[in-house]
């Protein structure tokens, strides 16, 4: 046994009277000797009793005079069983990192080291770890009795992270440790496995760590891992529930550990959450100090000065990270892991341009957007990375987003603003709090429109900044906006960014790069020239570009010379470099591809051979356009990738496989890894790897086959898919057949992978929210998710002629419900509905009686059951089938899937009713609805004071427009669909931007509620009717009142312009309709005698009196061709009438209250 200078063993918390501080329990001290639980006899059989074991302590390594943060380090396993392992974990070459390196950067931090017998703790698994977790908590409490509010940052190595996680879980369960839990600001995990990695499950990773560290662990040790795992889902799940409370920093291995390889890879080391902030450790600690200071400042302001701060009521101002579910495109930032090898501008290159950008970025004029545009390959992304790096290091980079066509999350805009918000939330603390508040206030913000996301997550929080605790300006760097896959989203982003000019307390500058494509040019036409600065990259003087490319080539080819000393000292020589510069023709992508192609050669003679092949390009196509030289170097690289020593038959086979694989890569709608691509194509992973081995010059091929495979530059996709650019038929990819092949492969993969209850949850009512995303990703791997989302898109992009009972029809008849279930777990039901609608519209489907009938019924089935499947996907086999009409094709096809134990099902209609969808989301009565002119969107106004814009195809909410201070009575789209007007009980009319949700005008003038709004046919004027008995005509652009029409003796409920815009009709509860001259405001007709009537607008004569409603009629509307009329009534029905004869064509029932529109 060994004596301790500090009392050993676990300490039990005991609340003292009065101040609530903890005291050590006398029973926990055992005469200063090793307690029984830590005696050698309890260790594994591989440990010798003669070894000394680690002390059990929490000692202070560094203690400044007035510390403002505690850093607590916790070690993992002890490979040598020595007593100094706690120190050794953090020591390299006699330098204790915690003591010798941290203090200079964090002079006010107190650094503590926790020592314990890790091997014994982990051998006894959960029991031992929990005991040490409580031991840690008690020792922390004893060291912080005089400063319980001081922030804590844990630093955990390897399995020591398990102790920290268990300690925080215990602190959550036991209020004795409340002060520790609340003081914990962040955790830095160094190689702690939190989940299964790319190659191994969590328990296997733990076993590998133990084998690697202990060399020869006991059988007891390994058995405990299997049957009583400290890595169980329970601990992982419990800790995940606390993640919003802490900032988390995770480090992972990038170098293999001998024969064991990479044990804790990136996937295992991270907690699998989008939205984790990219802090480094020093910034994490500094942020904790700032947060504590902010808490103290606000607390001091909120209580009387005579009251001690320690007794003040807690004010929760801890600035949490945005919630973990906020979508985050991990590959978007300039410094993401996947971009770590992308280079910045070399010294002495792009000097003048960078100086101009820096001058603009630091300026204070109104040109808040800098548009750097240029042709493909001119170096836009490199410049963007360089600028982002500079301002990142200066602490002024707000965020960066690098688009990439077909790049998954970075190929579209759905995660654009949420990703920007997550990056902005790093600091300052107040901005972090404002963004967090926005997310907590609107939990569904990530699913809402780009306009809502921009205003609530970015513009709103930035506008609230005040004081001097933040940079005076932030830079956003947005690269390759033209590679966003939706032109409308591009225009919307530009319109929204223009709103940054409204910021007053902070300047937001936006560097945006793109090709000069039409949508972007059109977007900038709508932004005043005084608000943006443009630079055309391909208009730079050729001599400047050639100078920069010369430096680039000398640097990169010089690296090859250093690697191969047998090359001459002057290699490649001034003349060769000059020739290469001429062939590059101003394209940096050409120079980069050439360098990668040469670097890829391992032997010196191959290096020279490849250089000669590239130089040959220049002599064979003199005087051509730059694109021609790029085509030739791509062709050269492809030809060199085919094995030279093989038969013609083998060569043809290699070419065929290469063409199939490359064709798939360039037509994929989002990137896949080699592992996923091989599964999708049903080709061995090794064969795919071998086939691409010689293409590193044009493809980014990770060594880890589970990481995404990418193109170095999008110009390679253009080259392969255009026959006039790719002249070698061995490599040209015919896009339509390639898409048809991918569609077939997707269907084949889904047919073999999908099944009922694919996530194994068993209980039909299990909610999507209750299942960890990691479980979904495990059961639905990336390639299966890809197939589920994109198989229809590939079909539409092909020339496939679908037929009854073909492979598509058979897939739907067998796996439809499996597919919908999978989409439910993926939270992609809306996307699935769009795919169904798209499938129905394929021309050949219309010629297939049986297939078309099935798809049409499937569309009704999906729309009808959308909400239930979104929340609980297994309901697709239960309530969805039971509540589907009896004659539904889908119900009949899958009747065998209906639960046998339900003996009596609900009574349902025989066939589908006229109701296509029921849109739910408003919290109050819906007073008005209106379709957009193209029929793709629907607007609604409600008593909940909001206007909603819905996707008419899927039923998804696109926008929620907030601004009215009372219930909304009326909505109307402008003729071009770009604007939306709403009238409210708050006496105002609002005009909104339908794309972004921005308020364009607030029209004030009515003295009572506004009940009706209508745009003129040219969209230049807007009419409104009010309880104040007047009709007003407004200028839609300026908001000025053009006419106030008086004459009604009762409230005005309806207004409508004539098709030529010259006349205006209004309906009132004075039982009259008035027709006005829209230009002069004169009354032209007063029409009396009502139920529903059709009048001659010129003479005022009654043409039809439509009778049938049993209650008051609230609204009427003509069809576009004027042949039919719809009316909504207090009798809860909508009627459709023949406008010529007055006959009732349809009576639509289903509403539970009066109908207005």
PDB file of N, CA and C in Angstrom, residues 1069-1119:
ATOM      1  N   UNK A1069     -71.860  45.091 -47.196  1.00  0.00           N
ATOM      2  CA  UNK A1069     -73.005  44.557 -46.461  1.00  0.00           C
ATOM      3  C   UNK A1069     -74.176  45.536 -46.479  1.00  0.00           C
ATOM      4  N   UNK A1070     -74.054  46.624 -47.280  1.00  0.00           N
ATOM      5  CA  UNK A1070     -75.230  47.451 -47.535  1.00  0.00           C
ATOM      6  C   UNK A1070     -76.097  46.852 -48.639  1.00  0.00           C
ATOM      7  N   UNK A1071     -75.733  45.595 -49.035  1.00  0.00           N
ATOM      8  CA  UNK A1071     -76.471  44.786 -50.003  1.00  0.00           C
ATOM      9  C   UNK A1071     -76.323  45.285 -51.441  1.00  0.00           C
ATOM     10  N   UNK A1072     -75.270  46.046 -51.699  1.00  0.00           N
ATOM     11  CA  UNK A1072     -75.043  46.521 -53.065  1.00  0.00           C
ATOM     12  C   UNK A1072     -73.664  46.156 -53.562  1.00  0.00           C
ATOM     13  N   UNK A1073     -73.541  46.100 -54.884  1.00  0.00           N
ATOM     14  CA  UNK A1073     -72.254  46.046 -55.567  1.00  0.00           C
ATOM     15  C   UNK A1073     -72.121  47.364 -56.316  1.00  0.00           C
ATOM     16  N   UNK A1074     -70.979  47.999 -56.209  1.00  0.00           N
ATOM     17  CA  UNK A1074     -70.749  49.243 -56.936  1.00  0.00           C
ATOM     18  C   UNK A1074     -69.629  49.032 -57.956  1.00  0.00           C
ATOM     19  N   UNK A1075     -69.816  49.628 -59.135  1.00  0.00           N
ATOM     20  CA  UNK A1075     -68.773  49.621 -60.151  1.00  0.00           C
ATOM     21  C   UNK A1075     -68.274  51.052 -60.295  1.00  0.00           C
ATOM     22  N   UNK A1076     -66.936  51.187 -60.167  1.00  0.00           N
ATOM     23  CA  UNK A1076     -66.309  52.505 -60.131  1.00  0.00           C
ATOM     24  C   UNK A1076     -65.399  52.683 -61.344  1.00  0.00           C
ATOM     25  N   UNK A1077     -65.209  53.937 -61.740  1.00  0.00           N
ATOM     26  CA  UNK A1077     -64.175  54.270 -62.715  1.00  0.00           C
ATOM     27  C   UNK A1077     -62.858  54.328 -61.961  1.00  0.00           C
ATOM     28  N   UNK A1078     -61.950  53.403 -62.291  1.00  0.00           N
ATOM     29  CA  UNK A1078     -60.703  53.285 -61.504  1.00  0.00           C
ATOM     30  C   UNK A1078     -59.822  54.519 -61.634  1.00  0.00           C
ATOM     31  N   UNK A1079     -59.955  55.259 -62.709  1.00  0.00           N
ATOM     32  CA  UNK A1079     -59.120  56.437 -62.909  1.00  0.00           C
ATOM     33  C   UNK A1079     -59.669  57.657 -62.177  1.00  0.00           C
ATOM     34  N   UNK A1080     -61.009  57.845 -62.240  1.00  0.00           N
ATOM     35  CA  UNK A1080     -61.588  59.060 -61.665  1.00  0.00           C
ATOM     36  C   UNK A1080     -62.226  58.850 -60.308  1.00  0.00           C
ATOM     37  N   UNK A1081     -62.594  57.608 -60.007  1.00  0.00           N
ATOM     38  CA  UNK A1081     -63.275  57.325 -58.744  1.00  0.00           C
ATOM     39  C   UNK A1081     -64.761  57.512 -58.808  1.00  0.00           C
ATOM     40  N   UNK A1082     -65.281  57.816 -59.999  1.00  0.00           N
ATOM     41  CA  UNK A1082     -66.739  58.041 -60.142  1.00  0.00           C
ATOM     42  C   UNK A1082     -67.491  56.717 -60.084  1.00  0.00           C
ATOM     43  N   UNK A1083     -68.712  56.758 -59.513  1.00  0.00           N
ATOM     44  CA  UNK A1083     -69.569  55.575 -59.484  1.00  0.00           C
ATOM     45  C   UNK A1083     -70.218  55.389 -60.849  1.00  0.00           C
ATOM     46  N   UNK A1084     -70.004  54.223 -61.455  1.00  0.00           N
ATOM     47  CA  UNK A1084     -70.588  53.934 -62.761  1.00  0.00           C
ATOM     48  C   UNK A1084     -71.887  53.166 -62.625  1.00  0.00           C
ATOM     49  N   UNK A1085     -71.985  52.239 -61.657  1.00  0.00           N
ATOM     50  CA  UNK A1085     -73.199  51.433 -61.464  1.00  0.00           C
ATOM     51  C   UNK A1085     -73.363  51.122 -59.972  1.00  0.00           C
ATOM     52  N   UNK A1086     -74.600  51.015 -59.539  1.00  0.00           N
ATOM     53  CA  UNK A1086     -74.912  50.493 -58.207  1.00  0.00           C
ATOM     54  C   UNK A1086     -75.866  49.330 -58.400  1.00  0.00           C
ATOM     55  N   UNK A1087     -75.435  48.133 -58.067  1.00  0.00           N
ATOM     56  CA  UNK A1087     -76.197  46.907 -58.336  1.00  0.00           C
ATOM     57  C   UNK A1087     -76.829  46.416 -57.030  1.00  0.00           C
ATOM     58  N   UNK A1088     -78.143  46.178 -57.040  1.00  0.00           N
ATOM     59  CA  UNK A1088     -78.846  45.779 -55.820  1.00  0.00           C
ATOM     60  C   UNK A1088     -79.676  44.519 -56.067  1.00  0.00           C
ATOM     61  N   UNK A1089     -79.856  43.702 -54.991  1.00  0.00           N
ATOM     62  CA  UNK A1089     -80.725  42.542 -55.046  1.00  0.00           C
ATOM     63  C   UNK A1089     -79.953  41.250 -55.034  1.00  0.00           C
ATOM     64  N   UNK A1090     -79.534  40.749 -53.865  1.00  0.00           N
ATOM     65  CA  UNK A1090     -78.517  39.721 -53.808  1.00  0.00           C
ATOM     66  C   UNK A1090     -78.866  38.366 -53.232  1.00  0.00           C
ATOM     67  N   UNK A1091     -78.184  37.387 -53.719  1.00  0.00           N
ATOM     68  CA  UNK A1091     -77.675  36.156 -53.105  1.00  0.00           C
ATOM     69  C   UNK A1091     -76.317  36.030 -53.760  1.00  0.00           C
ATOM     70  N   UNK A1092     -76.208  35.151 -54.798  1.00  0.00           N
ATOM     71  CA  UNK A1092     -75.070  35.235 -55.720  1.00  0.00           C
ATOM     72  C   UNK A1092     -75.656  35.650 -57.055  1.00  0.00           C
ATOM     73  N   UNK A1093     -75.223  36.740 -57.615  1.00  0.00           N
ATOM     74  CA  UNK A1093     -75.744  37.218 -58.887  1.00  0.00           C
ATOM     75  C   UNK A1093     -74.614  37.511 -59.862  1.00  0.00           C
ATOM     76  N   UNK A1094     -74.927  37.307 -61.140  1.00  0.00           N
ATOM     77  CA  UNK A1094     -74.011  37.692 -62.207  1.00  0.00           C
ATOM     78  C   UNK A1094     -74.642  38.862 -62.939  1.00  0.00           C
ATOM     79  N   UNK A1095     -73.865  39.924 -63.091  1.00  0.00           N
ATOM     80  CA  UNK A1095     -74.393  41.178 -63.623  1.00  0.00           C
ATOM     81  C   UNK A1095     -73.724  41.518 -64.964  1.00  0.00           C
ATOM     82  N   UNK A1096     -74.419  42.292 -65.757  1.00  0.00           N
ATOM     83  CA  UNK A1096     -73.830  42.918 -66.934  1.00  0.00           C
ATOM     84  C   UNK A1096     -73.126  44.185 -66.442  1.00  0.00           C
ATOM     85  N   UNK A1097     -71.786  44.182 -66.544  1.00  0.00           N
ATOM     86  CA  UNK A1097     -71.038  45.291 -65.963  1.00  0.00           C
ATOM     87  C   UNK A1097     -71.320  46.615 -66.652  1.00  0.00           C
ATOM     88  N   UNK A1098     -71.728  46.557 -67.925  1.00  0.00           N
ATOM     89  CA  UNK A1098     -71.980  47.803 -68.657  1.00  0.00           C
ATOM     90  C   UNK A1098     -73.335  48.398 -68.318  1.00  0.00           C
ATOM     91  N   UNK A1099     -74.370  47.539 -68.237  1.00  0.00           N
ATOM     92  CA  UNK A1099     -75.729  48.047 -68.049  1.00  0.00           C
ATOM     93  C   UNK A1099     -76.237  47.931 -66.625  1.00  0.00           C
ATOM     94  N   UNK A1100     -75.599  47.022 -65.858  1.00  0.00           N
ATOM     95  CA  UNK A1100     -76.063  46.791 -64.496  1.00  0.00           C
ATOM     96  C   UNK A1100     -77.206  45.811 -64.416  1.00  0.00           C
ATOM     97  N   UNK A1101     -77.576  45.209 -65.530  1.00  0.00           N
ATOM     98  CA  UNK A1101     -78.682  44.238 -65.534  1.00  0.00           C
ATOM     99  C   UNK A1101     -78.252  42.924 -64.907  1.00  0.00           C
ATOM    100  N   UNK A1102     -79.200  42.241 -64.223  1.00  0.00           N
ATOM    101  CA  UNK A1102     -78.928  40.922 -63.649  1.00  0.00           C
ATOM    102  C   UNK A1102     -78.949  39.881 -64.761  1.00  0.00           C
ATOM    103  N   UNK A1103     -77.828  39.145 -64.896  1.00  0.00           N
ATOM    104  CA  UNK A1103     -77.758  38.080 -65.905  1.00  0.00           C
ATOM    105  C   UNK A1103     -78.144  36.738 -65.292  1.00  0.00           C
ATOM    106  N   UNK A1104     -77.717  36.472 -64.074  1.00  0.00           N
ATOM    107  CA  UNK A1104     -78.032  35.208 -63.405  1.00  0.00           C
ATOM    108  C   UNK A1104     -78.200  35.465 -61.919  1.00  0.00           C
ATOM    109  N   UNK A1105     -79.127  34.759 -61.295  1.00  0.00           N
ATOM    110  CA  UNK A1105     -79.239  34.717 -59.842  1.00  0.00           C
ATOM    111  C   UNK A1105     -79.006  33.281 -59.423  1.00  0.00           C
ATOM    112  N   UNK A1106     -77.942  33.062 -58.688  1.00  0.00           N
ATOM    113  CA  UNK A1106     -77.519  31.696 -58.350  1.00  0.00           C
ATOM    114  C   UNK A1106     -77.975  31.380 -56.934  1.00  0.00           C
ATOM    115  N   UNK A1107     -78.865  30.408 -56.807  1.00  0.00           N
ATOM    116  CA  UNK A1107     -79.416  30.044 -55.508  1.00  0.00           C
ATOM    117  C   UNK A1107     -79.060  28.610 -55.164  1.00  0.00           C
ATOM    118  N   UNK A1108     -78.825  28.383 -53.868  1.00  0.00           N
ATOM    119  CA  UNK A1108     -78.450  27.036 -53.442  1.00  0.00           C
ATOM    120  C   UNK A1108     -77.782  27.035 -52.088  1.00  0.00           C
ATOM    121  N   UNK A1109     -77.017  28.105 -51.778  1.00  0.00           N
ATOM    122  CA  UNK A1109     -76.403  28.199 -50.457  1.00  0.00           C
ATOM    123  C   UNK A1109     -77.475  28.390 -49.400  1.00  0.00           C
ATOM    124  N   UNK A1110     -77.247  27.828 -48.228  1.00  0.00           N
ATOM    125  CA  UNK A1110     -78.209  27.971 -47.133  1.00  0.00           C
ATOM    126  C   UNK A1110     -77.732  28.972 -46.096  1.00  0.00           C
ATOM    127  N   UNK A1111     -76.619  29.636 -46.367  1.00  0.00           N
ATOM    128  CA  UNK A1111     -76.090  30.645 -45.447  1.00  0.00           C
ATOM    129  C   UNK A1111     -75.552  31.818 -46.237  1.00  0.00           C
ATOM    130  N   UNK A1112     -74.981  32.792 -45.515  1.00  0.00           N
ATOM    131  CA  UNK A1112     -74.432  33.966 -46.168  1.00  0.00           C
ATOM    132  C   UNK A1112     -73.291  33.593 -47.105  1.00  0.00           C
ATOM    133  N   UNK A1113     -73.178  34.315 -48.224  1.00  0.00           N
ATOM    134  CA  UNK A1113     -72.091  34.088 -49.188  1.00  0.00           C
ATOM    135  C   UNK A1113     -70.967  35.074 -48.894  1.00  0.00           C
ATOM    136  N   UNK A1114     -69.767  34.538 -48.598  1.00  0.00           N
ATOM    137  CA  UNK A1114     -68.642  35.388 -48.209  1.00  0.00           C
ATOM    138  C   UNK A1114     -67.736  35.771 -49.377  1.00  0.00           C
ATOM    139  N   UNK A1115     -67.619  34.919 -50.407  1.00  0.00           N
ATOM    140  CA  UNK A1115     -66.628  35.181 -51.442  1.00  0.00           C
ATOM    141  C   UNK A1115     -67.034  34.538 -52.754  1.00  0.00           C
ATOM    142  N   UNK A1116     -66.644  35.181 -53.862  1.00  0.00           N
ATOM    143  CA  UNK A1116     -66.869  34.622 -55.196  1.00  0.00           C
ATOM    144  C   UNK A1116     -65.629  34.868 -56.045  1.00  0.00           C
ATOM    145  N   UNK A1117     -65.410  33.985 -57.049  1.00  0.00           N
ATOM    146  CA  UNK A1117     -64.281  34.158 -57.970  1.00  0.00           C
ATOM    147  C   UNK A1117     -64.576  33.440 -59.266  1.00  0.00           C
ATOM    148  N   UNK A1118     -64.249  34.107 -60.399  1.00  0.00           N
ATOM    149  CA  UNK A1118     -64.399  33.495 -61.716  1.00  0.00           C
ATOM    150  C   UNK A1118     -63.188  32.631 -62.038  1.00  0.00           C
ATOM    151  N   UNK A1119     -63.398  31.600 -62.866  1.00  0.00           N
ATOM    152  CA  UNK A1119     -62.296  30.840 -63.443  1.00  0.00           C
ATOM    153  C   UNK A1119     -61.600  31.715 -64.482  1.00  0.00           C
TER     154      UNK A1119
END
